Amino acid sequence: MTHSLSTTTRGQRPRVALVTCSTLPDLDADDRLALAAMAGRGIDAEPAVWDDPGVCWSGFDLAILRSTWDYPPRRDEFLAWARGVPRLANPAELVARNTDKHYLLRLAATGAPVVATRWLAPDESWRAPRSGEWVIKPAVGAGSVDAGRYDATRPSQRAQAQAHTRRLQAAGRAVLVQPYMPAVDRDGETALIFLGGRYSHAVRKGAMLDGPYAGVDGLFKPEQIEPVEPTPAQRDAADTVLRALTGWVRMDLADLLYARVDLVDDEAGRPLLLELELTEPSLYLGFALGAAGRFADAVAVRLERVGGGADRRR
């Protein structure tokens, strides 16, 4: 059912910022679907660049993190900005935890099914194994940037893996080393999207990593994304992950405007958490009928919870 908003107590339509970065000032195509859906529910939404000093964030009834994909090299600055936004979704304290992949450690400790991960501090030595395929990526990163896949049976790729790790560490970055799951090449990753704390839809993403890291070209492959119906095991795994999260951060699932749970299968077919995206994930609104409307409905509910603009200052 469509959730429409009336005007605020000051007679104004709610004003919402979809927060983006300077390289995508008009949002990406998927997020633009949300603009029309919110307009149909009486919400005025517009893109706003997070580090634009001319934006008055207190002038919005709600600021929604979307395509802020340039934050990893400026994470401290990004978090300081997030803490200063009066009404941010998802909230700044959750963003602080989610933008460093060490959150996987905490979720695994609570029993969530997480891909096995070796963590390397910037000053920690590491020697590449001689068997298996491995993924190397930074603890703070987005969009598979600085992530690579290495076949440890090949001496040249072992050397590349070693060099990749040292390059990240030399820049002061913590590193994750994970086994590459062969099922990804066959079945891809499954991303389950939750809006307003409720399951909305899912997509299957083809394998993103096909070899050593060689730059950002070709990382996003829209032709390899398709809608999918998750299996009962995938739904259970996603629910387990979100229960673990809400228990850890002591918040209700409804407090999440959106969440994306990325799963891969192990060799036994058991879904494992690859990443839990709570900050700036693509939500694939264009891949499921009604998804943009469900997003807009979740925004309308959040606006009612934060007061619908009664305290907004222009």
CSV table of C-alpha atoms in Angstrom, one decimal:
chain,number,residue,atom,x,y,z
A,1,MET,CA,0.0,0.0,0.0
A,2,THR,CA,1.3,3.4,-0.9
A,3,HIS,CA,2.3,5.5,2.1
A,4,SER,CA,1.7,9.2,1.3
A,5,LEU,CA,2.6,12.2,3.4
A,6,SER,CA,0.6,15.3,3.9
A,7,THR,CA,2.4,18.7,4.3
A,8,THR,CA,4.4,19.4,7.4
A,9,THR,CA,3.1,21.4,10.3
A,10,ARG,CA,4.4,24.5,8.5
A,11,GLY,CA,2.4,23.7,5.4
A,12,GLN,CA,5.5,22.5,3.5
A,13,ARG,CA,6.1,19.3,1.7
A,14,PRO,CA,8.9,17.2,3.4
A,15,ARG,CA,12.3,18.0,1.9
A,16,VAL,CA,14.8,15.1,1.5
A,17,ALA,CA,18.4,15.0,0.3
A,18,LEU,CA,19.7,12.0,-1.5
A,19,VAL,CA,23.4,12.3,-0.7
A,20,THR,CA,25.9,11.6,-3.4
A,21,CYS,CA,29.5,12.5,-4.4
A,22,SER,CA,30.8,15.1,-6.8
A,23,THR,CA,31.4,12.6,-9.6
A,24,LEU,CA,27.7,11.7,-9.6
A,25,PRO,CA,26.0,15.1,-8.8
A,26,ASP,CA,22.7,14.0,-10.4
A,27,LEU,CA,22.8,10.5,-8.8
A,28,ASP,CA,23.0,7.2,-10.7
A,29,ALA,CA,20.1,5.9,-12.8
A,30,ASP,CA,18.9,3.6,-10.1
A,31,ASP,CA,18.6,6.3,-7.4
A,32,ARG,CA,16.8,8.6,-9.8
A,33,LEU,CA,14.0,6.1,-9.8
A,34,ALA,CA,13.5,6.9,-6.1
A,35,LEU,CA,13.1,10.7,-6.9
A,36,ALA,CA,9.9,10.0,-8.9
A,37,ALA,CA,8.5,7.5,-6.4
A,38,MET,CA,9.0,10.0,-3.5
A,39,ALA,CA,7.4,12.8,-5.5
A,40,GLY,CA,4.3,10.6,-5.9
A,41,ARG,CA,4.1,10.4,-2.1
A,42,GLY,CA,4.3,14.1,-1.4
A,43,ILE,CA,8.0,14.2,-0.7
A,44,ASP,CA,10.4,16.7,-2.4
A,45,ALA,CA,13.7,14.9,-2.9
A,46,GLU,CA,16.9,16.2,-4.5
A,47,PRO,CA,20.5,15.2,-4.9
A,48,ALA,CA,23.1,16.8,-2.6
A,49,VAL,CA,26.9,16.3,-2.6
A,50,TRP,CA,28.1,15.4,0.8
A,51,ASP,CA,31.3,17.5,0.8
A,52,ASP,CA,29.7,20.6,-0.9
A,53,PRO,CA,30.2,23.4,1.7
A,54,GLY,CA,27.2,25.3,0.2
A,55,VAL,CA,24.7,22.7,1.3
A,56,CYS,CA,22.6,23.5,4.4
A,57,TRP,CA,21.9,20.1,5.9
A,58,SER,CA,19.7,21.4,8.6
A,59,GLY,CA,17.3,22.5,5.8
A,60,PHE,CA,16.4,18.9,5.0
A,61,ASP,CA,13.9,16.9,7.0
A,62,LEU,CA,16.0,13.8,6.1
A,63,ALA,CA,19.4,13.2,4.4
A,64,ILE,CA,19.7,9.7,2.9
A,65,LEU,CA,23.1,8.3,2.1
A,66,ARG,CA,23.2,7.0,-1.4
A,67,SER,CA,26.2,7.2,-3.9
A,68,THR,CA,28.9,8.6,-1.6
A,69,TRP,CA,31.4,6.3,-3.2
A,70,ASP,CA,34.4,8.6,-2.9
A,71,TYR,CA,34.7,8.4,0.9
A,72,PRO,CA,37.2,5.5,1.5
A,73,PRO,CA,40.4,7.7,1.2
A,74,ARG,CA,38.7,10.4,3.3
A,75,ARG,CA,36.9,8.3,5.8
A,76,ASP,CA,37.7,10.4,8.9
A,77,GLU,CA,36.4,13.5,7.0
A,78,PHE,CA,33.3,11.6,5.9
A,79,LEU,CA,32.5,10.4,9.4
A,80,ALA,CA,32.9,13.9,10.9
A,81,TRP,CA,30.5,15.2,8.2
A,82,ALA,CA,28.0,12.4,8.9
A,83,ARG,CA,28.0,13.2,12.7
A,84,GLY,CA,27.1,16.8,11.9
A,85,VAL,CA,24.1,16.0,9.8
A,86,PRO,CA,20.9,16.5,12.0
A,87,ARG,CA,18.8,13.7,10.4
A,88,LEU,CA,20.8,11.1,8.6
A,89,ALA,CA,19.8,7.7,7.3
A,90,ASN,CA,21.3,5.4,8.0
A,91,PRO,CA,22.5,7.0,11.3
A,92,ALA,CA,26.1,8.2,11.7
A,93,GLU,CA,27.0,5.8,14.5
A,94,LEU,CA,26.0,2.9,12.2
A,95,VAL,CA,27.9,4.4,9.3
A,96,ALA,CA,31.1,4.6,11.5
A,97,ARG,CA,30.9,0.8,12.2
A,98,ASN,CA,29.9,-0.2,8.7
A,99,THR,CA,32.6,1.7,6.8
A,100,ASP,CA,35.3,-0.5,8.2
A,101,LYS,CA,35.0,-4.2,7.4
A,102,HIS,CA,36.2,-5.2,10.8
A,103,TYR,CA,32.5,-5.3,11.6
A,104,LEU,CA,32.6,-8.8,10.1
A,105,LEU,CA,34.6,-9.9,13.1
A,106,ARG,CA,31.9,-8.8,15.5
A,107,LEU,CA,29.1,-10.4,13.5
A,108,ALA,CA,31.0,-13.7,13.2
A,109,ALA,CA,31.5,-13.6,17.0
A,110,THR,CA,27.8,-13.5,17.5
A,111,GLY,CA,27.2,-16.6,15.3
A,112,ALA,CA,26.5,-15.0,11.9
A,113,PRO,CA,27.6,-17.1,9.0
A,114,VAL,CA,30.6,-15.0,7.7
A,115,VAL,CA,33.2,-15.9,5.0
A,116,ALA,CA,36.4,-16.9,6.8
A,117,THR,CA,38.7,-13.9,6.9
A,118,ARG,CA,42.4,-13.3,7.8
A,119,TRP,CA,43.0,-9.8,9.0
A,120,LEU,CA,46.3,-8.0,8.5
A,121,ALA,CA,47.3,-4.8,10.3
A,122,PRO,CA,49.3,-2.3,8.4
A,123,ASP,CA,52.5,-3.4,10.1
A,124,GLU,CA,51.8,-7.2,10.0
A,125,SER,CA,53.9,-9.4,7.8
A,126,TRP,CA,52.2,-12.0,5.5
A,127,ARG,CA,53.3,-14.6,3.1
A,128,ALA,CA,50.9,-15.7,0.3
A,129,PRO,CA,49.9,-19.3,0.5
A,130,ARG,CA,50.9,-21.8,-2.2
A,131,SER,CA,47.4,-23.3,-2.9
A,132,GLY,CA,43.9,-22.1,-3.5
A,133,GLU,CA,42.5,-18.8,-4.8
A,134,TRP,CA,42.4,-15.8,-2.5
A,135,VAL,CA,40.8,-12.4,-2.5
A,136,ILE,CA,42.7,-9.4,-1.1
A,137,LYS,CA,41.0,-6.1,-0.3
A,138,PRO,CA,41.2,-3.2,2.1
A,139,ALA,CA,39.2,-3.0,5.3
A,140,VAL,CA,38.0,0.4,4.2
A,141,GLY,CA,36.9,0.4,0.6
A,142,ALA,CA,33.8,0.5,-1.7
A,143,GLY,CA,32.8,-0.9,-5.1
A,144,SER,CA,35.6,-3.5,-5.3
A,145,VAL,CA,38.2,-0.8,-5.7
A,146,ASP,CA,41.6,-2.2,-4.6
A,147,ALA,CA,40.2,-5.7,-4.4
A,148,GLY,CA,41.9,-8.5,-6.4
A,149,ARG,CA,41.7,-12.3,-6.9
A,150,TYR,CA,44.8,-14.4,-7.0
A,151,ASP,CA,45.6,-18.0,-7.9
A,152,ALA,CA,48.2,-19.0,-5.3
A,153,THR,CA,49.3,-22.0,-7.4
A,154,ARG,CA,50.8,-19.6,-9.9
A,155,PRO,CA,54.1,-18.1,-8.7
A,156,SER,CA,53.5,-14.9,-10.7
A,157,GLN,CA,50.1,-14.3,-9.0
A,158,ARG,CA,51.6,-15.2,-5.5
A,159,ALA,CA,54.1,-12.4,-6.1
A,160,GLN,CA,51.3,-10.0,-7.2
A,161,ALA,CA,49.2,-10.9,-4.1
A,162,GLN,CA,52.2,-10.1,-2.0
A,163,ALA,CA,52.8,-6.8,-3.7
A,164,HIS,CA,49.1,-5.9,-3.5
A,165,THR,CA,49.1,-6.5,0.2
A,166,ARG,CA,52.2,-4.5,0.8
A,167,ARG,CA,51.0,-1.6,-1.2
A,168,LEU,CA,47.8,-1.4,0.8
A,169,GLN,CA,49.7,-1.7,4.1
A,170,ALA,CA,52.3,0.9,3.1
A,171,ALA,CA,49.4,3.3,2.7
A,172,GLY,CA,48.4,2.5,6.3
A,173,ARG,CA,45.5,0.4,5.4
A,174,ALA,CA,44.3,-2.8,7.1
A,175,VAL,CA,43.9,-5.7,4.7
A,176,LEU,CA,41.5,-8.7,4.4
A,177,VAL,CA,42.5,-12.0,2.9
A,178,GLN,CA,39.6,-14.3,2.1
A,179,PRO,CA,39.3,-17.6,0.2
A,180,TYR,CA,37.7,-17.2,-3.1
A,181,MET,CA,34.5,-19.2,-3.2
A,182,PRO,CA,34.3,-21.2,-6.5
A,183,ALA,CA,30.5,-21.1,-6.4
A,184,VAL,CA,30.7,-17.4,-7.3
A,185,ASP,CA,31.8,-18.3,-10.8
A,186,ARG,CA,28.8,-20.6,-11.2
A,187,ASP,CA,26.1,-18.9,-9.2
A,188,GLY,CA,27.4,-15.4,-8.5
A,189,GLU,CA,26.7,-13.4,-5.4
A,190,THR,CA,23.1,-13.0,-4.1
A,191,ALA,CA,22.2,-9.5,-2.7
A,192,LEU,CA,19.1,-9.3,-0.5
A,193,ILE,CA,17.7,-5.8,0.0
A,194,PHE,CA,15.7,-4.8,3.0
A,195,LEU,CA,13.8,-1.5,3.1
A,196,GLY,CA,12.5,-0.1,6.3
A,197,GLY,CA,13.5,-3.3,8.1
A,198,ARG,CA,11.5,-5.5,5.7
A,199,TYR,CA,12.7,-7.8,2.9
A,200,SER,CA,12.0,-6.1,-0.5
A,201,HIS,CA,13.8,-8.0,-3.3
A,202,ALA,CA,17.0,-9.7,-4.3
A,203,VAL,CA,19.4,-9.8,-7.3
A,204,ARG,CA,22.1,-12.1,-8.5
A,205,LYS,CA,25.4,-10.5,-9.4
A,206,GLY,CA,27.9,-12.2,-11.6
A,207,ALA,CA,31.5,-12.7,-10.5
A,208,MET,CA,33.1,-9.2,-10.1
A,209,LEU,CA,36.7,-10.4,-9.7
A,210,ASP,CA,38.4,-12.3,-12.5
A,211,GLY,CA,42.0,-11.8,-11.6
A,212,PRO,CA,44.6,-9.6,-9.9
A,213,TYR,CA,43.6,-6.0,-9.3
A,214,ALA,CA,44.2,-3.8,-12.4
A,215,GLY,CA,42.3,-0.7,-11.7
A,216,VAL,CA,38.6,0.3,-11.5
A,217,ASP,CA,37.7,-0.2,-15.2
A,218,GLY,CA,35.2,-3.0,-15.6
A,219,LEU,CA,34.4,-3.4,-11.9
A,220,PHE,CA,30.7,-2.7,-12.3
A,221,LYS,CA,29.0,-5.0,-14.8
A,222,PRO,CA,25.3,-4.2,-15.0
A,223,GLU,CA,24.8,-6.9,-17.7
A,224,GLN,CA,25.7,-9.5,-15.0
A,225,ILE,CA,22.9,-8.4,-12.6
A,226,GLU,CA,19.5,-10.1,-12.7
A,227,PRO,CA,16.5,-10.3,-10.3
A,228,VAL,CA,16.3,-13.6,-8.4
A,229,GLU,CA,14.2,-15.2,-5.8
A,230,PRO,CA,16.4,-16.1,-2.8
A,231,THR,CA,16.4,-19.6,-1.4
A,232,PRO,CA,15.0,-20.3,2.1
A,233,ALA,CA,18.6,-20.8,3.2
A,234,GLN,CA,19.6,-17.4,1.9
A,235,ARG,CA,16.6,-15.8,3.6
A,236,ASP,CA,17.5,-17.5,6.9
A,237,ALA,CA,21.2,-16.4,6.6
A,238,ALA,CA,20.2,-12.8,5.9
A,239,ASP,CA,17.8,-12.8,8.8
A,240,THR,CA,20.5,-14.2,11.1
A,241,VAL,CA,23.0,-11.5,10.0
A,242,LEU,CA,20.5,-8.7,10.6
A,243,ARG,CA,19.6,-10.1,14.1
A,244,ALA,CA,23.3,-10.2,14.9
A,245,LEU,CA,23.7,-6.6,13.8
A,246,THR,CA,20.7,-5.3,15.7
A,247,GLY,CA,21.8,-7.1,18.8
A,248,TRP,CA,25.3,-5.7,18.5
A,249,VAL,CA,24.3,-2.1,17.9
A,250,ARG,CA,21.2,-2.2,20.1
A,251,MET,CA,18.7,-0.9,17.6
A,252,ASP,CA,15.5,-2.1,16.0
A,253,LEU,CA,15.6,-3.5,12.5
A,254,ALA,CA,13.0,-0.8,11.6
A,255,ASP,CA,15.7,1.8,12.4
A,256,LEU,CA,17.5,0.7,9.2
A,257,LEU,CA,16.1,2.7,6.3
A,258,TYR,CA,17.9,0.2,4.0
A,259,ALA,CA,20.3,-2.8,4.3
A,260,ARG,CA,21.9,-5.0,1.7
A,261,VAL,CA,23.1,-8.5,2.6
A,262,ASP,CA,25.6,-9.9,0.1
A,263,LEU,CA,25.8,-13.7,0.3
A,264,VAL,CA,28.0,-16.3,-1.4
A,265,ASP,CA,27.8,-20.1,-1.1
A,266,ASP,CA,30.5,-22.2,0.3
A,267,GLU,CA,31.4,-25.6,-1.2
A,268,ALA,CA,28.6,-27.3,0.8
A,269,GLY,CA,26.1,-24.8,-0.5
A,270,ARG,CA,25.8,-22.9,2.8
A,271,PRO,CA,25.2,-19.1,2.3
A,272,LEU,CA,27.9,-17.0,3.9
A,273,LEU,CA,28.0,-13.3,4.5
A,274,LEU,CA,30.5,-11.5,2.2
A,275,GLU,CA,29.5,-8.0,3.1
A,276,LEU,CA,26.6,-6.2,5.0
A,277,GLU,CA,26.1,-2.9,3.2
A,278,LEU,CA,24.5,-0.2,5.3
A,279,THR,CA,26.1,3.0,4.1
A,280,GLU,CA,26.0,3.6,0.3
A,281,PRO,CA,25.0,0.4,-1.4
A,282,SER,CA,23.3,0.1,-4.8
A,283,LEU,CA,19.8,-1.0,-4.0
A,284,TYR,CA,18.9,-2.2,-7.5
A,285,LEU,CA,15.5,-0.5,-7.4
A,286,GLY,CA,15.1,-1.0,-11.1
A,287,PHE,CA,15.4,-4.7,-10.9
A,288,ALA,CA,12.2,-5.5,-9.0
A,289,LEU,CA,8.6,-4.4,-9.6
A,290,GLY,CA,7.6,-1.9,-7.0
A,291,ALA,CA,11.0,-1.6,-5.3
A,292,ALA,CA,11.3,2.2,-5.8
A,293,GLY,CA,7.8,2.6,-4.3
A,294,ARG,CA,8.8,0.5,-1.3
A,295,PHE,CA,11.8,2.6,-0.8
A,296,ALA,CA,9.7,5.8,-1.0
A,297,ASP,CA,7.2,4.2,1.5
A,298,ALA,CA,10.1,3.5,3.9
A,299,VAL,CA,11.3,7.1,3.6
A,300,ALA,CA,7.7,8.4,4.3
A,301,VAL,CA,7.6,6.3,7.5
A,302,ARG,CA,11.0,7.6,8.6
A,303,LEU,CA,9.9,11.1,8.0
A,304,GLU,CA,6.9,10.6,10.2
A,305,ARG,CA,9.2,9.2,12.9
A,306,VAL,CA,11.5,12.2,12.8
A,307,GLY,CA,8.7,14.7,12.9
A,308,GLY,CA,8.0,15.3,9.2
A,309,GLY,CA,9.9,18.6,9.1
A,310,ALA,CA,8.3,20.5,12.0
A,311,ASP,CA,11.7,21.5,13.4
A,312,ARG,CA,13.4,22.1,10.0
A,313,ARG,CA,15.3,25.4,9.8
A,314,ARG,CA,15.8,27.1,6.4
